[in-house]
Tab-separated table of C-alpha atoms in Angstrom:
chain	number	residue	atom	x	y	z
A	148	MET	CA	110.447	69.295	135.682
A	149	GLU	CA	106.885	70.595	135.463
A	150	HIS	CA	107.779	73.387	137.899
A	151	LEU	CA	110.589	74.777	135.736
A	152	PRO	CA	109.834	78.287	134.467
A	153	VAL	CA	109.264	78.362	130.728
A	154	GLU	CA	112.190	80.803	130.345
A	155	VAL	CA	114.563	78.245	131.909
A	156	ILE	CA	113.326	75.573	129.519
A	157	GLY	CA	114.038	77.990	126.674
A	158	ASN	CA	117.631	78.334	127.913
A	159	ILE	CA	117.982	74.546	128.102
A	160	LEU	CA	116.744	74.123	124.534
A	161	SER	CA	119.066	76.886	123.360
A	162	ARG	CA	122.080	74.973	124.695
A	163	LEU	CA	121.267	71.872	122.637
A	164	GLY	CA	122.722	73.519	119.546
A	165	GLY	CA	121.468	71.351	116.699
A	166	ALA	CA	118.013	72.219	115.323
A	167	ARG	CA	117.033	68.534	115.077
A	168	ASP	CA	117.660	68.026	118.813
A	169	VAL	CA	115.685	71.164	119.616
A	170	VAL	CA	112.689	69.986	117.575
A	171	ILE	CA	112.730	66.529	119.215
A	172	ALA	CA	113.059	67.981	122.728
A	173	SER	CA	110.303	70.529	122.143
A	174	ALA	CA	107.873	67.679	121.466
A	175	THR	CA	108.045	66.717	125.165
A	176	CYS	CA	104.914	68.616	126.094
A	177	ARG	CA	102.933	71.782	125.466
A	178	LYS	CA	105.078	73.786	127.893
A	179	TRP	CA	108.271	72.830	126.071
A	180	ARG	CA	106.692	73.717	122.732
A	181	GLU	CA	105.833	77.124	124.182
A	182	ALA	CA	109.420	77.525	125.411
A	183	CYS	CA	110.716	76.694	121.925
A	184	ARG	CA	108.364	79.194	120.334
A	185	LYS	CA	108.793	82.117	122.723
A	186	HIS	CA	112.101	81.670	124.557
A	187	LEU	CA	114.459	79.802	122.225
A	188	HIS	CA	117.373	82.147	121.475
A	189	THR	CA	119.881	79.905	119.625
A	190	LEU	CA	119.328	77.635	116.635
A	191	SER	CA	121.841	75.793	114.463
A	192	PHE	CA	121.485	73.982	111.149
A	193	ASN	CA	124.761	72.216	110.349
A	194	SER	CA	125.135	69.664	107.568
A	195	ASN	CA	127.781	67.883	109.674
A	196	ASP	CA	125.440	67.325	112.623
A	197	TRP	CA	123.049	64.911	110.967
A	198	HIS	CA	123.809	62.606	108.018
A	199	ALA	CA	120.196	62.797	106.794
A	200	TYR	CA	120.762	66.408	105.738
A	201	HIS	CA	122.787	65.032	102.829
A	202	ASP	CA	119.943	62.757	101.742
A	203	LEU	CA	117.394	65.542	101.425
A	204	THR	CA	116.914	67.702	98.360
A	205	PRO	CA	117.631	71.430	98.713
A	206	SER	CA	113.925	72.252	98.397
A	207	ARG	CA	113.038	69.791	101.185
A	208	LEU	CA	115.785	71.268	103.376
A	209	GLU	CA	114.456	74.743	102.721
A	210	ILE	CA	111.022	73.654	103.942
A	211	LEU	CA	112.391	72.076	107.125
A	212	ILE	CA	114.533	75.101	107.971
A	213	THR	CA	111.706	77.520	107.175
A	214	GLN	CA	109.212	75.648	109.374
A	215	THR	CA	111.662	75.534	112.281
A	216	ILE	CA	112.763	79.173	112.099
A	217	PHE	CA	109.227	80.523	111.671
A	218	GLN	CA	108.087	78.746	114.859
A	219	THR	CA	110.450	80.942	116.895
A	220	THR	CA	109.882	84.558	117.824
A	221	GLY	CA	113.133	85.974	119.251
A	222	LEU	CA	116.224	84.207	117.943
A	223	GLN	CA	119.464	85.861	119.047
A	224	GLY	CA	121.820	83.322	117.484
A	225	LEU	CA	121.334	81.642	114.101
A	226	SER	CA	123.784	79.280	112.419
A	227	ILE	CA	123.131	77.961	108.920
A	228	PHE	CA	126.162	75.936	107.902
A	229	MET	CA	125.323	73.886	104.804
A	230	ASP	CA	128.776	73.295	103.406
A	231	ASP	CA	128.050	70.230	101.276
A	232	VAL	CA	124.522	71.107	100.195
A	233	ASP	CA	123.666	72.397	96.734
A	234	GLU	CA	122.351	75.898	96.189
A	235	PHE	CA	119.319	77.175	98.041
A	236	SER	CA	116.763	79.592	96.654
A	237	ALA	CA	117.858	83.158	97.350
A	238	SER	CA	114.287	84.243	98.088
A	239	THR	CA	113.912	81.585	100.800
A	240	VAL	CA	117.195	82.520	102.507
A	241	ILE	CA	116.245	86.201	102.386
A	242	ALA	CA	112.960	85.308	104.120
A	243	TRP	CA	114.891	83.584	106.950
A	244	LEU	CA	117.115	86.598	107.444
A	245	MET	CA	114.330	89.155	107.206
A	246	TYR	CA	112.327	87.231	109.809
A	247	THR	CA	115.152	87.048	112.344
A	248	ARG	CA	117.339	90.109	111.674
A	249	GLU	CA	115.780	92.464	114.247
A	250	THR	CA	116.651	90.181	117.184
A	251	LEU	CA	119.843	88.479	115.913
A	252	HIS	CA	123.096	89.076	117.795
A	253	ARG	CA	125.077	86.216	116.185
A	254	LEU	CA	124.877	84.961	112.610
A	255	ILE	CA	126.935	82.131	111.117
A	256	TYR	CA	126.124	81.926	107.422
A	257	ASN	CA	127.541	79.364	105.005
A	258	VAL	CA	124.903	78.921	102.314
A	259	ARG	CA	125.289	78.865	98.556
A	260	THR	CA	122.450	80.638	96.783
A	261	ASN	CA	121.641	81.689	93.269
A	262	PRO	CA	121.712	84.634	92.902
A	263	ASN	CA	124.034	85.724	95.716
A	264	VAL	CA	122.327	87.098	98.843
A	265	ASN	CA	123.577	90.482	100.052
A	266	ILE	CA	123.967	89.851	103.780
A	267	LEU	CA	125.203	93.380	104.464
A	268	GLU	CA	122.133	94.982	102.976
A	269	ILE	CA	119.735	92.719	104.869
A	270	CYS	CA	121.425	92.634	108.288
A	271	GLY	CA	123.001	96.090	108.365
A	272	ARG	CA	121.832	98.674	110.928
A	273	GLN	CA	120.637	95.908	113.255
A	274	LYS	CA	121.906	94.377	116.542
A	275	LEU	CA	124.448	91.923	115.122
A	276	GLU	CA	127.525	91.512	117.330
A	277	THR	CA	129.065	88.466	115.612
A	278	LEU	CA	129.030	87.714	111.887
A	279	GLU	CA	130.708	84.731	110.214
A	280	LEU	CA	130.372	84.523	106.437
A	281	SER	CA	131.568	81.664	104.245
A	282	HIS	CA	131.453	81.071	100.483
A	283	ASN	CA	129.769	84.372	99.823
A	284	SER	CA	130.414	87.399	97.638
A	285	ILE	CA	130.564	90.990	98.872
A	286	THR	CA	130.470	93.893	96.432
A	287	GLY	CA	129.820	97.617	96.608
A	288	VAL	CA	130.043	98.215	100.360
A	289	GLU	CA	128.382	101.462	101.464
A	290	PRO	CA	129.537	102.247	105.041
A	291	SER	CA	126.910	104.931	105.558
A	292	PHE	CA	124.055	102.576	104.613
A	293	GLN	CA	125.330	99.053	105.350
A	294	ARG	CA	126.465	99.962	108.846
A	295	PHE	CA	126.930	97.502	111.726
A	296	PRO	CA	126.838	99.678	114.856
A	297	CYS	CA	127.129	96.753	117.319
A	298	LEU	CA	129.378	94.306	115.442
A	299	LYS	CA	132.437	93.217	117.453
A	300	SER	CA	133.511	90.043	115.620
A	301	LEU	CA	133.739	89.509	111.852
A	302	SER	CA	134.952	86.352	110.107
A	303	LEU	CA	135.184	85.961	106.331
A	304	SER	CA	136.036	82.504	104.952
A	305	HIS	CA	136.350	81.828	101.197
A	306	VAL	CA	134.617	85.138	100.534
A	307	SER	CA	135.063	87.107	97.321
A	308	ILE	CA	135.667	90.778	98.071
A	309	SER	CA	137.789	93.632	96.738
A	310	ALA	CA	140.527	95.239	98.811
A	311	LEU	CA	138.583	98.508	98.843
A	312	ASP	CA	135.337	96.865	99.973
A	313	LEU	CA	137.176	94.992	102.711
A	314	ASN	CA	138.496	98.230	104.175
A	315	LEU	CA	135.105	99.919	103.757
A	316	LEU	CA	133.497	96.997	105.598
A	317	LEU	CA	135.792	97.599	108.572
A	318	THR	CA	134.850	101.270	108.437
A	319	ALA	CA	131.206	100.222	108.630
A	320	CYS	CA	131.913	98.420	111.934
A	321	PRO	CA	132.878	101.179	114.429
A	322	LYS	CA	133.090	98.720	117.378
A	323	ILE	CA	134.829	95.788	115.711
A	324	GLU	CA	137.418	94.026	117.888
A	325	THR	CA	138.013	90.654	116.164
A	326	LEU	CA	138.701	90.017	112.473
A	327	GLY	CA	139.268	86.665	110.772
A	328	LEU	CA	140.227	86.253	107.105
A	329	VAL	CA	140.504	82.699	105.749
A	330	ASN	CA	141.409	82.167	102.094
A	331	PRO	CA	139.624	85.268	100.792
A	332	GLU	CA	139.396	85.898	97.072
A	333	ILE	CA	140.697	89.437	96.815
A	334	ALA	CA	139.525	91.147	93.641
A	335	MET	CA	142.084	93.672	92.438
A	336	SER	CA	142.077	96.170	89.610
A	337	ASP	CA	145.854	96.745	89.646
A	338	ALA	CA	148.589	94.282	88.750
A	339	GLN	CA	150.028	94.523	92.251
A	340	VAL	CA	147.850	92.873	94.904
A	341	THR	CA	147.778	95.220	97.897
A	342	VAL	CA	145.459	95.221	100.884
A	343	GLU	CA	145.370	98.152	103.292
A	344	LEU	CA	143.131	97.799	106.325
A	345	SER	CA	142.557	100.386	109.029
A	346	SER	CA	140.570	100.181	112.244
A	347	PRO	CA	141.141	101.977	115.577
A	348	THR	CA	139.193	99.363	117.569
A	349	LEU	CA	140.607	96.043	116.283
A	350	LYS	CA	142.173	93.930	119.044
A	351	SER	CA	142.575	90.504	117.421
A	352	VAL	CA	143.408	89.647	113.781
A	353	TYR	CA	143.684	86.155	112.280
A	354	VAL	CA	144.759	85.752	108.639
A	355	GLU	CA	145.034	82.369	106.915
A	356	ALA	CA	145.771	81.220	103.356
A	357	ILE	CA	146.184	84.601	101.727
A	358	SER	CA	148.596	85.520	98.941
A	359	LEU	CA	149.413	89.193	98.431
A	360	ASP	CA	152.186	91.524	97.381
A	361	LYS	CA	151.523	93.959	100.220
A	362	PHE	CA	149.433	93.700	103.361
A	363	ILE	CA	149.369	96.852	105.479
A	364	LEU	CA	147.379	96.765	108.702
A	365	GLU	CA	146.799	99.917	110.711
A	366	ALA	CA	145.348	99.034	114.101
A	367	ASP	CA	146.098	101.229	117.107
A	368	SER	CA	144.509	98.860	119.642
A	369	ILE	CA	145.656	95.476	118.338
A	370	GLU	CA	146.689	92.908	120.965
A	371	SER	CA	146.768	89.625	119.027
A	372	LEU	CA	148.066	88.945	115.494
A	373	HIS	CA	148.169	85.479	113.922
A	374	LEU	CA	149.378	84.836	110.364
A	375	LYS	CA	149.072	81.286	109.020
A	376	ASP	CA	149.843	79.654	105.667
A	377	CYS	CA	150.336	82.976	103.850
A	378	ALA	CA	152.556	84.147	100.997
A	379	LEU	CA	153.411	87.823	101.306
A	380	GLU	CA	156.105	90.042	99.916
A	381	LEU	CA	155.492	92.683	102.570
A	382	PHE	CA	153.528	92.676	105.811
A	383	GLU	CA	153.485	95.845	107.876
A	384	LEU	CA	151.698	96.512	111.139
A	385	ILE	CA	151.148	100.145	112.021
A	386	GLY	CA	150.055	100.643	115.608
A	387	LYS	CA	150.807	102.185	118.983
A	388	GLY	CA	152.677	99.307	120.606
A	389	THR	CA	149.653	97.473	122.048
A	390	LEU	CA	150.533	94.086	120.491
A	391	LYS	CA	150.763	91.320	123.125
A	392	HIS	CA	150.480	88.068	121.175
A	393	PHE	CA	152.270	87.515	117.842
A	394	LYS	CA	152.031	84.157	116.087
A	395	ILE	CA	153.326	83.285	112.623
A	396	ASP	CA	152.944	79.781	111.181
A	397	ASP	CA	154.048	78.527	107.757
A	398	VAL	CA	154.335	81.991	106.240
A	399	SER	CA	156.521	83.137	103.368
A	400	VAL	CA	157.308	86.829	103.737
A	401	ILE	CA	160.202	88.886	102.414
A	402	HIS	CA	159.704	91.979	104.554
A	403	LEU	CA	158.073	91.682	107.971
A	404	ASP	CA	157.485	94.740	110.129
A	405	ILE	CA	155.389	94.613	113.303
A	406	GLY	CA	156.347	98.104	114.407
A	407	GLU	CA	159.126	99.648	116.416
A	408	THR	CA	157.165	99.790	119.664
A	409	VAL	CA	156.747	96.209	120.880
A	410	ASP	CA	157.198	96.802	124.600
A	411	ASN	CA	153.939	95.024	125.458
A	412	LEU	CA	154.666	91.751	123.661
A	413	GLU	CA	154.034	88.777	125.953
A	414	ILE	CA	153.842	85.810	123.551
A	415	ILE	CA	155.909	85.167	120.411
A	416	ASP	CA	155.146	81.963	118.530
A	417	VAL	CA	157.093	81.314	115.311
A	418	SER	CA	156.827	77.992	113.446
A	419	ASN	CA	157.537	76.642	109.957
A	420	PHE	CA	159.279	79.848	109.065
A	421	THR	CA	162.575	80.898	107.496
A	422	ILE	CA	164.065	83.478	109.800
A	423	MET	CA	166.915	85.977	109.791
A	424	TRP	CA	167.557	85.694	113.497
A	425	PRO	CA	169.654	88.870	114.020
A	426	LYS	CA	167.007	91.016	112.344
A	427	PHE	CA	164.116	89.276	114.094
A	428	TYR	CA	165.887	89.432	117.457
A	429	GLN	CA	166.556	93.141	116.994
A	430	MET	CA	162.837	93.616	116.368
A	431	ILE	CA	161.765	91.891	119.621
A	432	SER	CA	164.773	92.516	121.903
A	433	LYS	CA	163.098	95.443	123.694
A	434	SER	CA	160.082	93.321	124.624
A	435	SER	CA	161.021	92.748	128.255
A	436	ASN	CA	157.500	91.509	129.116
A	437	ILE	CA	157.705	88.341	127.001
A	438	ARG	CA	156.392	85.336	128.938
A	439	LYS	CA	156.344	82.728	126.162
A	440	LEU	CA	158.805	82.284	123.282
A	441	ARG	CA	158.317	79.508	120.752
A	442	LEU	CA	160.674	78.859	117.832
A	443	TRP	CA	159.469	75.659	116.156
A	444	ASP	CA	160.632	74.140	112.863
A	445	VAL	CA	162.468	77.371	112.177
A	446	VAL	CA	164.922	77.445	109.263
A	447	PHE	CA	167.731	79.925	109.735
A	448	ASP	CA	168.487	82.063	106.722
A	449	ASP	CA	172.202	81.698	107.454
A	450	GLU	CA	173.347	78.217	108.511
A	451	ASP	CA	175.897	79.802	110.846
A	452	GLU	CA	173.317	81.897	112.700
A	453	ILE	CA	173.260	81.203	116.427
A	454	VAL	CA	170.475	81.967	118.899
A	455	ASP	CA	172.247	83.204	122.007
A	456	LEU	CA	170.227	81.905	124.946
A	457	GLU	CA	172.155	84.119	127.350
A	458	ASN	CA	170.874	87.187	125.502
A	459	ILE	CA	167.369	85.751	125.714
A	460	ALA	CA	167.794	85.265	129.470
A	461	VAL	CA	168.951	88.868	129.893
A	462	CYS	CA	166.440	90.548	127.535
A	463	PHE	CA	163.397	88.518	128.579
A	464	PRO	CA	163.586	88.279	132.397
A	465	ARG	CA	159.890	87.306	132.699
A	466	LEU	CA	160.121	84.385	130.273
A	467	SER	CA	158.333	81.396	131.826
A	468	HIS	CA	157.552	79.188	128.804
A	469	LEU	CA	160.252	78.360	126.238
A	470	ALA	CA	159.761	76.041	123.252
A	471	LEU	CA	162.614	75.231	120.846
A	472	SER	CA	163.037	72.686	118.079
A	473	TYR	CA	165.555	72.222	115.303
A	474	ASP	CA	166.833	69.805	112.712
A	475	LEU	CA	169.916	67.961	113.930
A	476	ARG	CA	170.545	66.344	110.572
A	477	ASP	CA	173.983	67.914	110.118
A	478	GLY	CA	174.833	67.946	113.793
A	479	VAL	CA	174.617	71.740	113.865
A	480	VAL	CA	173.224	73.255	117.054
A	481	ASN	CA	171.752	76.688	116.415
A	482	TYR	CA	171.201	77.435	120.097
A	483	ASP	CA	174.224	78.536	122.113
A	484	LEU	CA	174.235	77.025	125.613
A	485	GLN	CA	177.322	78.938	126.740
A	486	GLY	CA	177.197	81.820	129.190
A	487	THR	CA	176.641	82.538	132.846
A	488	SER	CA	173.033	83.776	132.795
A	489	HIS	CA	170.223	81.337	133.496
A	490	LEU	CA	166.583	81.238	132.470
A	491	GLU	CA	165.513	81.678	136.070
A	492	ASN	CA	161.758	82.031	135.536
A	493	VAL	CA	161.263	79.323	132.896
A	494	ILE	CA	158.967	76.689	134.428
A	495	ILE	CA	157.758	75.043	131.172
A	496	LEU	CA	160.265	73.862	128.571
A	497	GLU	CA	159.353	72.222	125.254
A	498	LEU	CA	162.092	70.667	123.134
A	499	GLY	CA	161.724	68.835	119.837
A	500	TRP	CA	163.562	67.256	116.951
A	501	THR	CA	162.943	66.629	113.264
A	502	ILE	CA	165.549	63.906	112.854
A	503	ILE	CA	166.980	62.523	116.060
A	504	ASN	CA	170.591	61.609	116.816
A	505	ASP	CA	172.738	61.277	119.913
A	506	LEU	CA	173.320	65.036	120.158
A	507	PHE	CA	169.724	65.642	121.159
A	508	SER	CA	170.162	64.047	124.604
A	509	ASN	CA	173.172	66.275	125.294
A	510	TRP	CA	171.212	69.311	124.223
A	511	VAL	CA	168.307	68.405	126.535
A	512	GLU	CA	170.729	68.087	129.438
A	513	GLY	CA	172.308	71.444	128.645
A	514	MET	CA	168.880	73.119	128.484
A	515	LEU	CA	167.897	71.658	131.861
A	516	LYS	CA	170.982	73.199	133.435
A	517	LEU	CA	169.945	76.599	132.052
A	518	CYS	CA	166.497	76.350	133.707
A	519	PRO	CA	167.092	75.814	137.452
A	520	ASN	CA	163.433	76.344	138.423
A	521	LEU	CA	161.864	74.157	135.728
A	522	LYS	CA	158.668	72.313	136.650
A	523	LYS	CA	157.588	70.719	133.353
A	524	LEU	CA	159.499	69.311	130.361
A	525	VAL	CA	157.727	68.283	127.150
A	526	ILE	CA	159.729	66.451	124.495
A	527	HIS	CA	158.284	66.397	120.981
A	528	GLY	CA	159.502	64.070	118.272
A	529	VAL	CA	158.750	62.701	114.831
A	530	VAL	CA	158.662	58.912	114.563
A	531	SER	CA	158.286	57.507	111.049
A	532	GLU	CA	156.293	54.328	110.417
A	533	ALA	CA	159.156	52.430	108.802
A	534	LYS	CA	162.357	52.517	110.812
A	535	SER	CA	165.692	50.852	110.228
A	536	HIS	CA	167.433	48.947	112.998
A	537	GLU	CA	169.880	51.829	113.414
A	538	GLU	CA	167.051	54.341	113.847
A	539	CYS	CA	165.372	52.104	116.410
A	540	GLN	CA	168.624	51.845	118.309
A	541	ILE	CA	169.069	55.639	118.352
A	542	LEU	CA	165.546	56.045	119.725
A	543	ALA	CA	166.202	53.372	122.338
A	544	ASN	CA	169.470	55.029	123.377
A	545	PHE	CA	167.706	58.380	123.620
A	546	THR	CA	164.985	56.881	125.829
A	547	SER	CA	167.582	55.344	128.129
A	548	SER	CA	169.563	58.567	128.382
A	549	ILE	CA	166.430	60.567	129.220
A	550	VAL	CA	165.512	58.073	131.951
A	551	GLN	CA	168.977	58.406	133.465
A	552	LEU	CA	168.937	62.181	133.105
A	553	MET	CA	165.568	62.624	134.783
A	554	ARG	CA	166.727	60.704	137.825
A	555	LYS	CA	168.707	63.865	138.571
A	556	TYR	CA	165.577	65.995	138.159
A	557	MET	CA	162.905	64.042	140.024
A	558	HIS	CA	160.872	67.208	140.673
A	559	ILE	CA	160.273	67.856	136.961
A	560	ASP	CA	157.125	66.546	135.253
A	561	VAL	CA	158.240	64.944	131.959
A	562	GLN	CA	155.922	64.315	129.012
A	563	PHE	CA	156.569	62.901	125.523
A	564	ASP	CA	154.555	63.913	122.460
A	565	TYR	CA	155.400	61.981	119.290
A	566	ASP	CA	153.944	62.417	115.806
């Protein structure tokens, strides 16, 4: 160990993550203390890492963090995640950021201060590539002054910001590729809550827990879009057909438009969503490159709507991963197994139920016949804690039927995943 270069020791300490572990390890010897001081490039203070953080007063925590940060000379990554800690002094937090800002590439900041610390003003025009802000307030963005020339990833969680400032912030990041918005507090001057975002470089967008009238996203380079737990009247994506991965989970939306050009779509993942299948199918039917299609806990707007699996086989010839689930409560099967076309390239099949009955086994058998080259079958189910004798018997019958069925398909790997 004594022959290790001091730079290598610095890399080792940087991989420890938690600041407490770094401080303990650096006490090994003089060489390790030197490595911590001159070659440590990542430091993390997380209130979840060490229970004693919760026992210390904010002023004592400030001292510990200050002493640790000021013993380093070239931090590239700094994480200060004090979610359950009371407010820190704004002047102390500003001192941390001013000391490290010229070398920082990654900043994770979840600190409550009084008054609010303007992260954009302090860290703008520096080398930041990744910025994650939580429980902060952003006002009066000036793209020409608060510019982030190197920023590629931006995440805002429980941040208060106006729709205008949010768009201006994207403008201030000319190289941004990844954007995450989690439960933002959008300040609006008009009665109608509308957010319009535009960025030519964005590739990945994740939006969670947002409620708006209109959300318009203009992103010519976008490849991944994930909407989760949102309430929207209108969502519109304006782009140039670069979208590859579209995921929507537990979203209420009246009008959904992901663009007319969806030729590059490879993954479609829809769950906990009320869907007008004909309209949705029309929107994605030209996406011949789709490799994965997931329709999970989907409620059909019209009870008589049928998903024609033969059309799926014809329109999506490259489909290799198919996941379907539905509620068999009324004995209504929304997936048509008739037709002559097969899902030739599907090698992974996931099937699930909400409430099981004897029809499910028949449906599984029908799906297996449609997938002649299947290699893996995953069956998902919901099993309640309290079950009647009849429910237990149905589950037992299903298990027996699956065992008998799989004797015909010995080459298929079968897995069960119950909640």
